[in-house]
Amino acid sequence: MRSNWFQRHSILPGFWPSLGSSMLYLSLVVLIPLSAIFLKSASMTWPRFRSAVTAPDVVASYKLTFGASLGAAVVNAVFGFLVAWVLARYRFPGKKLVDALVDLPFALPTAVAGIALTSLYSENGWIGRRLAVWGIRVAFTPLGVLVALIFIGLPFVVRSVQPVLEDVDRELEDAAASLGANRWQVFSRVIFPLVRPALLTGFAMAFARALGEYGSVVFISGNMPMRTQITPLLIVAKLEQYDYAGAAALAVVMLLASFVLLLFINILGAHGRKYMEAR
Amino acid sequence: MNGGRSYATDPAPLRWALTAAALGFLGLFVAMPLAEVFGQALEKGWQAYWAAIDEPDALSAIRLTLLASGIAVISNLTFGVAAAWAIAKFQFRGKNVLVTLIDLPFAVSPVIAGLIYVLVFGSQGWFGGWLDAHDIRIIFAVPGIVLATVFVTFPFVARELIPLMQSQGNDEEEAGLSLGAGGWQVLFRITLPNIKWSLLYGVILCTARAMGEFGAVSVVSGHIRGLTNTMPLQVEVLYNEYNFTAAFAVASLLALLALVTLAAKSFLEWKVRRVHSELEANPEA
């Protein structure tokens, strides 16, 4: 095979079979079915599409979904950073176990997380009981949605920040300290700027994951219209009423939001890599 | 990471306070939900626990989950190796676009993953009329569940293999070919042994996600007890019937699976790191 505009020459066999079969599989499983969403919503007239994606219950669901996802990503940015800091820099008994447990939200099925959190935070649950004394209700309120999304997004910030913190050059810190910087200055002027791109990436990934989350939220939210319904739940509700076009319209909005975030994450990633190489 | 001096840079009270805060956060959001699953499952004793699992609907849910995740893992494994071979071993235009498209299912909400197959194969969908006429059921039946599971676990194997095979280069494969090995021999004798730990890592993540998937499967399943309920769906049905002990009993099986996954993951990460550091230390090997 000669080099051409498409492919550079290689003596290894199997280029066309492997590329062809992967493209076929990708198209059949992912691309063609995904295009159905855009085609289905394109079959709606513009006013119908607009009223489908701006109905009051839908707008209320955007507010809850985006608000709770953002809130959960902020909580995870703060505590995820703290967990990464402790795991990267301190020694304590059982550290390996704690490190492995950070990934539990990736491994535990969302429905299992959903019923466990609901059971803990409902009014006679172990935590809910104690919060009820203070008049705080979590299960079946927007706060419950926030709790579920914190659980789901927990590993992202830890796992993106931890390796960077482990790589921070200790000599840099010693140099700063020997030049008279105090501990806080070393942290805010030396360490934090190095970690910031990874922190932002983890934050954006946790946010993106929370936007689409369904399984852990449906149990704890109680699904009250206008109050605790997230957008993915509305998609399911529309499907159950056979409103396929309406479901596809909402899906288009969600997909566009995810793609914008994904683009943001990729730009951050590229920026972070350049930053690390320049260093 | 080693050497005691640098750990002393934070004063001890600060270290203790930060460690306590981090462990408290993890305890509240990770350890307690996990403990709650097992606590609730065993609340009425072992007998009630076994009765909840040794029950026809639960057993059929376990069988369906194993079937769907088995098919999903095998097909995504085959695809992952083929895609990684094309992407890592050859230079061609549009490669980055292909890599991005492979990751696409991770950016899609599970609910939307289910929705797309309803739009294609559902009774109002593209092929709905034809499928009805030929009495083939995909949505609200097992094929739909398998498809949704394949979609959500699509990238796992490929994304583990691509970076590793790229960093390993083509030298060993080319040497094998020049010594007279055929293409398949090169794949099975040289490439696969070189990537086995990353492959296994991808398969484990893929299996865990496939067995636990809820949103996508829930949209296409129709929740027919004993027929189209996977384990996570069975958990939902039992929970909504206020049969909490049974719901948590089935959930505890999934939680055990998650713990096994975490243990295997930690072990394989250690193995994979070793392969990578060997590559870095000795890039010609």
mmCIF file of N, CA and C in Angstrom, chain A residues 81-92 95 99 158 161-167 170, chain B residues 1-2 7:
data_model
loop_
_atom_site.group_PDB
_atom_site.id
_atom_site.type_symbol
_atom_site.label_atom_id
_atom_site.label_comp_id
_atom_site.label_asym_id
_atom_site.label_seq_id
_atom_site.Cartn_x
_atom_site.Cartn_y
_atom_site.Cartn_z
ATOM 1 N N PHE A 81 -10.797 19.051 46.451
ATOM 2 C CA PHE A 81 -9.448 19.579 46.580
ATOM 3 C C PHE A 81 -8.859 19.185 47.932
ATOM 4 N N LEU A 82 -9.680 19.329 48.975
ATOM 5 C CA LEU A 82 -9.227 18.975 50.325
ATOM 6 C C LEU A 82 -8.838 17.494 50.403
ATOM 7 N N VAL A 83 -9.693 16.620 49.851
ATOM 8 C CA VAL A 83 -9.407 15.182 49.883
ATOM 9 C C VAL A 83 -8.124 14.891 49.098
ATOM 10 N N ALA A 84 -7.982 15.517 47.924
ATOM 11 C CA ALA A 84 -6.786 15.302 47.107
ATOM 12 C C ALA A 84 -5.538 15.770 47.866
ATOM 13 N N TRP A 85 -5.650 16.889 48.534
ATOM 14 C CA TRP A 85 -4.528 17.448 49.306
ATOM 15 C C TRP A 85 -4.089 16.461 50.386
ATOM 16 N N VAL A 86 -5.086 15.968 51.136
ATOM 17 C CA VAL A 86 -4.778 15.063 52.247
ATOM 18 C C VAL A 86 -4.179 13.757 51.718
ATOM 19 N N LEU A 87 -4.741 13.241 50.609
ATOM 20 C CA LEU A 87 -4.230 11.976 50.056
ATOM 21 C C LEU A 87 -2.841 12.151 49.443
ATOM 22 N N ALA A 88 -2.572 13.317 48.858
ATOM 23 C CA ALA A 88 -1.294 13.510 48.174
ATOM 24 C C ALA A 88 -0.175 13.853 49.155
ATOM 25 N N ARG A 89 -0.505 14.474 50.291
ATOM 26 C CA ARG A 89 0.565 15.044 51.114
ATOM 27 C C ARG A 89 0.710 14.455 52.500
ATOM 28 N N TYR A 90 -0.338 13.865 53.048
ATOM 29 C CA TYR A 90 -0.255 13.398 54.428
ATOM 30 C C TYR A 90 -0.238 11.878 54.457
ATOM 31 N N ARG A 91 0.272 11.361 55.591
ATOM 32 C CA ARG A 91 0.210 9.921 55.808
ATOM 33 C C ARG A 91 -0.700 9.654 56.986
ATOM 34 N N PHE A 92 -1.538 8.662 56.873
ATOM 35 C CA PHE A 92 -2.362 8.259 58.010
ATOM 36 C C PHE A 92 -2.759 6.806 57.802
ATOM 37 N N LYS A 95 -4.837 4.762 54.621
ATOM 38 C CA LYS A 95 -4.874 5.709 53.500
ATOM 39 C C LYS A 95 -5.181 5.018 52.168
ATOM 40 N N ASP A 99 -8.184 5.917 49.709
ATOM 41 C CA ASP A 99 -7.895 6.265 48.323
ATOM 42 C C ASP A 99 -8.766 5.444 47.360
ATOM 43 N N VAL A 158 -11.183 15.050 42.809
ATOM 44 C CA VAL A 158 -10.089 14.369 43.496
ATOM 45 C C VAL A 158 -9.128 13.762 42.485
ATOM 46 N N VAL A 161 -7.110 16.427 40.446
ATOM 47 C CA VAL A 161 -6.186 17.284 41.207
ATOM 48 C C VAL A 161 -5.057 16.466 41.846
ATOM 49 N N GLN A 162 -5.396 15.281 42.350
ATOM 50 C CA GLN A 162 -4.428 14.476 43.120
ATOM 51 C C GLN A 162 -3.089 14.239 42.401
ATOM 52 N N PRO A 163 -3.095 13.780 41.124
ATOM 53 C CA PRO A 163 -1.787 13.549 40.476
ATOM 54 C C PRO A 163 -0.976 14.830 40.312
ATOM 55 N N VAL A 164 -1.642 15.951 40.079
ATOM 56 C CA VAL A 164 -0.913 17.215 39.919
ATOM 57 C C VAL A 164 -0.282 17.623 41.246
ATOM 58 N N LEU A 165 -1.043 17.478 42.342
ATOM 59 C CA LEU A 165 -0.499 17.818 43.665
ATOM 60 C C LEU A 165 0.702 16.934 43.997
ATOM 61 N N GLU A 166 0.617 15.647 43.592
ATOM 62 C CA GLU A 166 1.733 14.743 43.883
ATOM 63 C C GLU A 166 2.983 15.147 43.103
ATOM 64 N N ASP A 167 2.769 15.804 41.935
ATOM 65 C CA ASP A 167 3.893 16.183 41.083
ATOM 66 C C ASP A 167 4.506 17.531 41.423
ATOM 67 N N ARG A 170 8.737 19.881 45.263
ATOM 68 C CA ARG A 170 8.927 20.349 46.641
ATOM 69 C C ARG A 170 10.032 21.400 46.737
ATOM 70 N N MET B 1 6.912 11.751 47.405
ATOM 71 C CA MET B 1 5.981 11.054 48.278
ATOM 72 C C MET B 1 6.676 10.462 49.496
ATOM 73 N N ASN B 2 7.990 10.177 49.368
ATOM 74 C CA ASN B 2 8.672 9.657 50.554
ATOM 75 C C ASN B 2 9.595 10.727 51.131
ATOM 76 N N TYR B 7 6.793 16.333 54.618
ATOM 77 C CA TYR B 7 5.481 16.192 55.230
ATOM 78 C C TYR B 7 5.345 17.126 56.415
#
